Amino acid sequence: MVAVEPDDANLEMCRLNLGPYGKRVTLIRGAIWKSGGRLALETGQQEWVNRVRADQAGTVEAFTIPSLIAYGEGRVDLLKLDIEGSEIEVFGADAKQWLPCVRNIAIELHGEDRKDQFFKTLQDYRYDLSLHRTWTDGTPGTTNSCY
């Protein structure tokens, strides 16, 4: 397992929670982005409001999905993402290069434009969708569909 987290406090919590898995887990201080480089971490009043943005003077290293796939055997059984608004960057045109290596995706989408980008990128793939709506959606419940 590879876990990537830009926030030091959250990374330490990951370290504590994943400690029992020992060497089966690789923890990386960084963020997932469309390209390598540096990012700035913009922190909110709550830890779930943190976001990253491109900034070559930033303190966070950017990792692409292909660079993280390289840590494993070239395939991903489960890609779990909560990338706080970076869906447009990560699921851009380059995503078609790495999506065939991914069997399952669990993602929290942040806004209609990011949701649209995510589904636009997946439109050429066959997939099953299990959609969970949260309290912020205004229509709580679960909907299951197959595309």
CSV table of C-alpha atoms in Angstrom, one decimal:
chain,number,residue,atom,x,y,z
A,1,MET,CA,0.0,0.0,0.0
A,2,VAL,CA,1.1,3.5,-0.8
A,3,ALA,CA,-0.4,6.5,1.1
A,4,VAL,CA,0.3,10.1,0.1
A,5,GLU,CA,-0.6,13.0,2.4
A,6,PRO,CA,0.6,16.6,2.2
A,7,ASP,CA,-0.3,17.7,5.8
A,8,ASP,CA,2.2,16.8,8.5
A,9,ALA,CA,-0.4,16.2,11.2
A,10,ASN,CA,-2.5,14.0,9.0
A,11,LEU,CA,0.6,12.2,7.8
A,12,GLU,CA,1.5,11.4,11.4
A,13,MET,CA,-2.0,10.1,12.1
A,14,CYS,CA,-1.6,7.8,9.0
A,15,ARG,CA,1.7,6.7,10.4
A,16,LEU,CA,0.0,5.7,13.7
A,17,ASN,CA,-3.0,4.1,12.1
A,18,LEU,CA,-1.0,2.1,9.5
A,19,GLY,CA,1.9,1.2,11.8
A,20,PRO,CA,0.7,-2.4,12.4
A,21,TYR,CA,1.1,-3.1,8.7
A,22,GLY,CA,4.8,-2.4,8.9
A,23,LYS,CA,6.8,-2.6,5.7
A,24,ARG,CA,3.7,-3.4,3.7
A,25,VAL,CA,2.9,0.4,3.7
A,26,THR,CA,4.9,3.2,2.1
A,27,LEU,CA,4.0,6.6,3.5
A,28,ILE,CA,4.9,9.6,1.4
A,29,ARG,CA,4.7,13.3,2.4
A,30,GLY,CA,3.4,14.8,-0.8
A,31,ALA,CA,0.3,15.3,-2.9
A,32,ILE,CA,-1.1,13.8,-6.1
A,33,TRP,CA,-1.0,16.1,-9.1
A,34,LYS,CA,-0.9,16.0,-12.9
A,35,SER,CA,2.8,16.4,-13.0
A,36,GLY,CA,5.9,16.2,-10.8
A,37,GLY,CA,7.2,19.4,-9.2
A,38,ARG,CA,6.3,21.5,-6.2
A,39,LEU,CA,3.0,22.5,-4.7
A,40,ALA,CA,1.9,24.9,-2.0
A,41,LEU,CA,-0.4,23.5,0.7
A,42,GLU,CA,-3.3,25.9,1.5
A,43,THR,CA,-4.7,25.0,4.9
A,44,GLY,CA,-8.2,25.7,6.0
A,45,GLN,CA,-9.7,26.0,9.5
A,46,GLN,CA,-10.5,22.3,9.3
A,47,GLU,CA,-8.1,19.6,8.0
A,48,TRP,CA,-10.6,18.6,5.3
A,49,VAL,CA,-10.4,22.0,3.7
A,50,ASN,CA,-6.7,21.7,2.9
A,51,ARG,CA,-5.9,22.1,-0.8
A,52,VAL,CA,-2.8,22.2,-3.0
A,53,ARG,CA,-1.9,24.4,-5.9
A,54,ALA,CA,1.0,24.5,-8.3
A,55,ASP,CA,3.8,26.6,-6.9
A,56,GLN,CA,7.5,25.9,-7.7
A,57,ALA,CA,8.4,27.5,-4.4
A,58,GLY,CA,6.0,25.3,-2.5
A,59,THR,CA,7.0,22.9,0.3
A,60,VAL,CA,5.0,19.9,-0.9
A,61,GLU,CA,6.4,17.5,-3.5
A,62,ALA,CA,3.9,16.5,-6.3
A,63,PHE,CA,3.5,12.9,-7.4
A,64,THR,CA,1.8,11.6,-10.5
A,65,ILE,CA,-0.4,8.5,-10.4
A,66,PRO,CA,2.1,6.7,-12.7
A,67,SER,CA,5.0,7.5,-10.3
A,68,LEU,CA,3.0,6.0,-7.5
A,69,ILE,CA,2.0,2.9,-9.5
A,70,ALA,CA,5.7,2.3,-10.0
A,71,TYR,CA,6.0,1.6,-6.2
A,72,GLY,CA,3.9,-1.6,-6.9
A,73,GLU,CA,3.8,-4.2,-9.6
A,74,GLY,CA,2.4,-1.9,-12.2
A,75,ARG,CA,-1.2,-2.3,-11.2
A,76,VAL,CA,-3.6,-0.9,-8.6
A,77,ASP,CA,-6.3,-2.9,-7.0
A,78,LEU,CA,-7.9,0.0,-5.2
A,79,LEU,CA,-7.1,3.7,-5.8
A,80,LYS,CA,-8.7,5.7,-2.9
A,81,LEU,CA,-8.6,9.4,-3.5
A,82,ASP,CA,-9.7,12.4,-1.4
A,83,ILE,CA,-7.6,15.0,-3.3
A,84,GLU,CA,-9.6,18.1,-2.1
A,85,GLY,CA,-10.4,19.7,-5.5
A,86,SER,CA,-7.4,18.4,-7.5
A,87,GLU,CA,-9.7,16.1,-9.6
A,88,ILE,CA,-9.5,18.3,-12.7
A,89,GLU,CA,-5.7,18.2,-12.7
A,90,VAL,CA,-5.4,14.4,-11.9
A,91,PHE,CA,-8.2,13.3,-14.2
A,92,GLY,CA,-7.0,15.3,-17.2
A,93,ALA,CA,-6.0,13.9,-20.6
A,94,ASP,CA,-3.0,12.1,-19.1
A,95,ALA,CA,-5.2,9.9,-16.9
A,96,LYS,CA,-5.9,7.7,-20.0
A,97,GLN,CA,-2.3,6.5,-19.7
A,98,TRP,CA,-2.7,5.1,-16.2
A,99,LEU,CA,-6.4,4.3,-15.8
A,100,PRO,CA,-6.1,0.8,-17.5
A,101,CYS,CA,-3.8,-0.1,-14.5
A,102,VAL,CA,-6.5,0.6,-12.0
A,103,ARG,CA,-9.2,-2.0,-11.1
A,104,ASN,CA,-11.2,0.1,-8.6
A,105,ILE,CA,-11.5,3.7,-7.6
A,106,ALA,CA,-13.1,5.2,-4.5
A,107,ILE,CA,-13.1,8.9,-4.7
A,108,GLU,CA,-14.6,11.9,-2.9
A,109,LEU,CA,-15.5,14.5,-5.6
A,110,HIS,CA,-15.4,18.2,-4.6
A,111,GLY,CA,-17.8,20.2,-6.8
A,112,GLU,CA,-19.8,19.7,-10.0
A,113,ASP,CA,-17.0,20.7,-12.3
A,114,ARG,CA,-14.7,18.1,-10.7
A,115,LYS,CA,-17.4,15.5,-10.9
A,116,ASP,CA,-18.0,16.3,-14.6
A,117,GLN,CA,-14.2,16.0,-15.3
A,118,PHE,CA,-14.0,12.7,-13.5
A,119,PHE,CA,-16.9,11.1,-15.4
A,120,LYS,CA,-15.8,12.6,-18.7
A,121,THR,CA,-12.4,10.9,-18.2
A,122,LEU,CA,-14.1,7.6,-17.5
A,123,GLN,CA,-16.6,7.8,-20.4
A,124,ASP,CA,-14.6,5.4,-22.6
A,125,TYR,CA,-14.3,2.7,-19.8
A,126,ARG,CA,-16.8,0.1,-18.7
A,127,TYR,CA,-17.4,0.4,-15.0
A,128,ASP,CA,-19.9,-0.2,-12.2
A,129,LEU,CA,-20.9,2.8,-10.2
A,130,SER,CA,-21.9,2.9,-6.5
A,131,LEU,CA,-22.7,6.4,-5.6
A,132,HIS,CA,-23.0,7.5,-2.0
A,133,ARG,CA,-24.5,10.9,-1.4
A,134,THR,CA,-23.4,12.7,1.7
A,135,TRP,CA,-25.2,15.2,4.0
A,136,THR,CA,-23.8,18.1,1.9
A,137,ASP,CA,-25.5,16.9,-1.3
A,138,GLY,CA,-28.9,17.7,0.0
A,139,THR,CA,-30.3,14.3,-1.0
A,140,PRO,CA,-29.0,11.7,1.4
A,141,GLY,CA,-29.1,8.0,0.5
A,142,THR,CA,-27.4,5.6,-1.8
A,143,THR,CA,-27.9,5.0,-5.5
A,144,ASN,CA,-26.5,2.1,-7.5
A,145,SER,CA,-26.2,2.3,-11.3
A,146,CYS,CA,-24.2,0.4,-13.9
A,147,TYR,CA,-22.6,2.1,-16.9
